[in-house]
GROMACS .gro file of C-alpha atoms in nm:
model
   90
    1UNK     CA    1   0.000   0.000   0.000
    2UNK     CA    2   0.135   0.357  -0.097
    3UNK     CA    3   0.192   0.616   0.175
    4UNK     CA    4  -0.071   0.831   0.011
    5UNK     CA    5  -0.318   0.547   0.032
    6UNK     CA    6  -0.228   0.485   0.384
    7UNK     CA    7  -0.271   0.804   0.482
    8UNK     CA    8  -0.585   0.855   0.357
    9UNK     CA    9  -0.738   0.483   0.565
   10UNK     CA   10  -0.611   0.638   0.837
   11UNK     CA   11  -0.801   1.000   0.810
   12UNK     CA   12  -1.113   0.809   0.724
   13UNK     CA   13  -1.072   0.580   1.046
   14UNK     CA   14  -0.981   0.920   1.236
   15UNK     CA   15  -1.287   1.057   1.080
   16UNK     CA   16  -1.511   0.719   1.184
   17UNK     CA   17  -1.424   0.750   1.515
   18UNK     CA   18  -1.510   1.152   1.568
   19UNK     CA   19  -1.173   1.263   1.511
   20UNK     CA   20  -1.095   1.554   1.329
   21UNK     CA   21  -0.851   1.566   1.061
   22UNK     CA   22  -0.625   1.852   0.901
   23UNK     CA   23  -0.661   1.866   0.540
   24UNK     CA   24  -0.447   2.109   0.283
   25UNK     CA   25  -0.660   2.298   0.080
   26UNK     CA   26  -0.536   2.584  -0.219
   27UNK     CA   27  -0.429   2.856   0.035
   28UNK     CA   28  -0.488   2.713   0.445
   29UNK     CA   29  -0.528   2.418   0.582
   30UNK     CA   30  -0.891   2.279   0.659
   31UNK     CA   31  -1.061   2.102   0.911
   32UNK     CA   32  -1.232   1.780   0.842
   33UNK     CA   33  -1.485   1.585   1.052
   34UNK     CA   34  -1.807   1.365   1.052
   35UNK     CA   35  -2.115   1.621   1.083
   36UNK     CA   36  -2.311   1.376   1.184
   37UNK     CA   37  -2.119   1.337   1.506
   38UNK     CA   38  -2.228   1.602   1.745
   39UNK     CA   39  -1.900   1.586   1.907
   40UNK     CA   40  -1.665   1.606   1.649
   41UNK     CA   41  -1.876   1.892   1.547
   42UNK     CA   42  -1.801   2.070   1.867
   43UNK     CA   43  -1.390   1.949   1.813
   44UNK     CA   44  -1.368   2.203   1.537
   45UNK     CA   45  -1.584   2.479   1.697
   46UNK     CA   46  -1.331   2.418   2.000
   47UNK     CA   47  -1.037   2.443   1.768
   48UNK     CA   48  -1.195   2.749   1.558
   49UNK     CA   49  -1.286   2.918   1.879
   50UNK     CA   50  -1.639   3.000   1.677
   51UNK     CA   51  -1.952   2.979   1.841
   52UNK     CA   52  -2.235   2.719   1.737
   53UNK     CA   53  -2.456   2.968   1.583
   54UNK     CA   54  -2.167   3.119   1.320
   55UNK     CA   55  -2.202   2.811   1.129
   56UNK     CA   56  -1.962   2.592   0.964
   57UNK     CA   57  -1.912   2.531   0.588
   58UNK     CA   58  -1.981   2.159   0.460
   59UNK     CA   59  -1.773   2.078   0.129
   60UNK     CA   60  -1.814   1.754  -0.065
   61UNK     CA   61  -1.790   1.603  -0.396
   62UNK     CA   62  -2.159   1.500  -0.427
   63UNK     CA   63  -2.440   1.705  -0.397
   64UNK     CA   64  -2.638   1.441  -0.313
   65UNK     CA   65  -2.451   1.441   0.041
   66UNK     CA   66  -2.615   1.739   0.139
   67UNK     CA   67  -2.976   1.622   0.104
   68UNK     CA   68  -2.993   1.527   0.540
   69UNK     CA   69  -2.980   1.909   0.529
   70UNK     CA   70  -3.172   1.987   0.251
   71UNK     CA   71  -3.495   1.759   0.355
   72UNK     CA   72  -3.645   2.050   0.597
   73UNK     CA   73  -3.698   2.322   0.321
   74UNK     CA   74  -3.931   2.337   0.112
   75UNK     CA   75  -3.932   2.134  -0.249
   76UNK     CA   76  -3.894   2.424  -0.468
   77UNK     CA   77  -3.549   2.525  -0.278
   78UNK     CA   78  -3.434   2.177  -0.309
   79UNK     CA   79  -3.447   2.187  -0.649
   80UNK     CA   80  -3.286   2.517  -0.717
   81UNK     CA   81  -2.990   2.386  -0.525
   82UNK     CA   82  -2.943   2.090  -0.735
   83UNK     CA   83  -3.027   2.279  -1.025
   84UNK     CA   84  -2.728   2.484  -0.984
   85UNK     CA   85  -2.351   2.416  -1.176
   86UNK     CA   86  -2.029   2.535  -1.151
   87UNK     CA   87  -1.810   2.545  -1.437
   88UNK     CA   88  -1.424   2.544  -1.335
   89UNK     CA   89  -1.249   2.854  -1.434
   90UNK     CA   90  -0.973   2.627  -1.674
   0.00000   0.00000   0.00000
Protein backbone atom coordinates (compact mmCIF):
# COMPACT_ATOMS: atom_id res chain seq x y z
CA UNK A 1 0.00 0.00 0.00
CA UNK A 2 1.35 3.57 -0.97
CA UNK A 3 1.92 6.16 1.75
CA UNK A 4 -0.71 8.31 0.11
CA UNK A 5 -3.18 5.47 0.32
CA UNK A 6 -2.28 4.85 3.84
CA UNK A 7 -2.71 8.04 4.82
CA UNK A 8 -5.85 8.55 3.57
CA UNK A 9 -7.38 4.83 5.65
CA UNK A 10 -6.11 6.38 8.37
CA UNK A 11 -8.01 10.00 8.10
CA UNK A 12 -11.13 8.09 7.24
CA UNK A 13 -10.72 5.80 10.46
CA UNK A 14 -9.81 9.20 12.36
CA UNK A 15 -12.87 10.57 10.80
CA UNK A 16 -15.11 7.19 11.84
CA UNK A 17 -14.24 7.50 15.15
CA UNK A 18 -15.10 11.52 15.68
CA UNK A 19 -11.73 12.63 15.11
CA UNK A 20 -10.95 15.54 13.29
CA UNK A 21 -8.51 15.66 10.61
CA UNK A 22 -6.25 18.52 9.01
CA UNK A 23 -6.61 18.66 5.40
CA UNK A 24 -4.47 21.09 2.83
CA UNK A 25 -6.60 22.98 0.80
CA UNK A 26 -5.36 25.84 -2.19
CA UNK A 27 -4.29 28.56 0.35
CA UNK A 28 -4.88 27.13 4.45
CA UNK A 29 -5.28 24.18 5.82
CA UNK A 30 -8.91 22.79 6.59
CA UNK A 31 -10.61 21.02 9.11
CA UNK A 32 -12.32 17.80 8.42
CA UNK A 33 -14.85 15.85 10.52
CA UNK A 34 -18.07 13.65 10.52
CA UNK A 35 -21.15 16.21 10.83
CA UNK A 36 -23.11 13.76 11.84
CA UNK A 37 -21.19 13.37 15.06
CA UNK A 38 -22.28 16.02 17.45
CA UNK A 39 -19.00 15.86 19.07
CA UNK A 40 -16.65 16.06 16.49
CA UNK A 41 -18.76 18.92 15.47
CA UNK A 42 -18.01 20.70 18.67
CA UNK A 43 -13.90 19.49 18.13
CA UNK A 44 -13.68 22.03 15.37
CA UNK A 45 -15.84 24.79 16.97
CA UNK A 46 -13.31 24.18 20.00
CA UNK A 47 -10.37 24.43 17.68
CA UNK A 48 -11.95 27.49 15.58
CA UNK A 49 -12.86 29.18 18.79
CA UNK A 50 -16.39 30.00 16.77
CA UNK A 51 -19.52 29.79 18.41
CA UNK A 52 -22.35 27.19 17.37
CA UNK A 53 -24.56 29.68 15.83
CA UNK A 54 -21.67 31.19 13.20
CA UNK A 55 -22.02 28.11 11.29
CA UNK A 56 -19.62 25.92 9.64
CA UNK A 57 -19.12 25.31 5.88
CA UNK A 58 -19.81 21.59 4.60
CA UNK A 59 -17.73 20.78 1.29
CA UNK A 60 -18.14 17.54 -0.65
CA UNK A 61 -17.90 16.03 -3.96
CA UNK A 62 -21.59 15.00 -4.27
CA UNK A 63 -24.40 17.05 -3.97
CA UNK A 64 -26.38 14.41 -3.13
CA UNK A 65 -24.51 14.41 0.41
CA UNK A 66 -26.15 17.39 1.39
CA UNK A 67 -29.76 16.22 1.04
CA UNK A 68 -29.93 15.27 5.40
CA UNK A 69 -29.80 19.09 5.29
CA UNK A 70 -31.72 19.87 2.51
CA UNK A 71 -34.95 17.59 3.55
CA UNK A 72 -36.45 20.50 5.97
CA UNK A 73 -36.98 23.22 3.21
CA UNK A 74 -39.31 23.37 1.12
CA UNK A 75 -39.32 21.34 -2.49
CA UNK A 76 -38.94 24.24 -4.68
CA UNK A 77 -35.49 25.25 -2.78
CA UNK A 78 -34.34 21.77 -3.09
CA UNK A 79 -34.47 21.87 -6.49
CA UNK A 80 -32.86 25.17 -7.17
CA UNK A 81 -29.90 23.86 -5.25
CA UNK A 82 -29.43 20.90 -7.35
CA UNK A 83 -30.27 22.79 -10.25
CA UNK A 84 -27.28 24.84 -9.84
CA UNK A 85 -23.51 24.16 -11.76
CA UNK A 86 -20.29 25.35 -11.51
CA UNK A 87 -18.10 25.45 -14.37
CA UNK A 88 -14.24 25.44 -13.35
CA UNK A 89 -12.49 28.54 -14.34
CA UNK A 90 -9.73 26.27 -16.74
Amino acid sequence: MSLKAASVRQAAQAILEGEVIAYPTEAVWGLGADPFQRTAVEKILDLKSRPMHKGLILISGQAEHFLPYLEPLEQSLIDRFFSVTYELPF
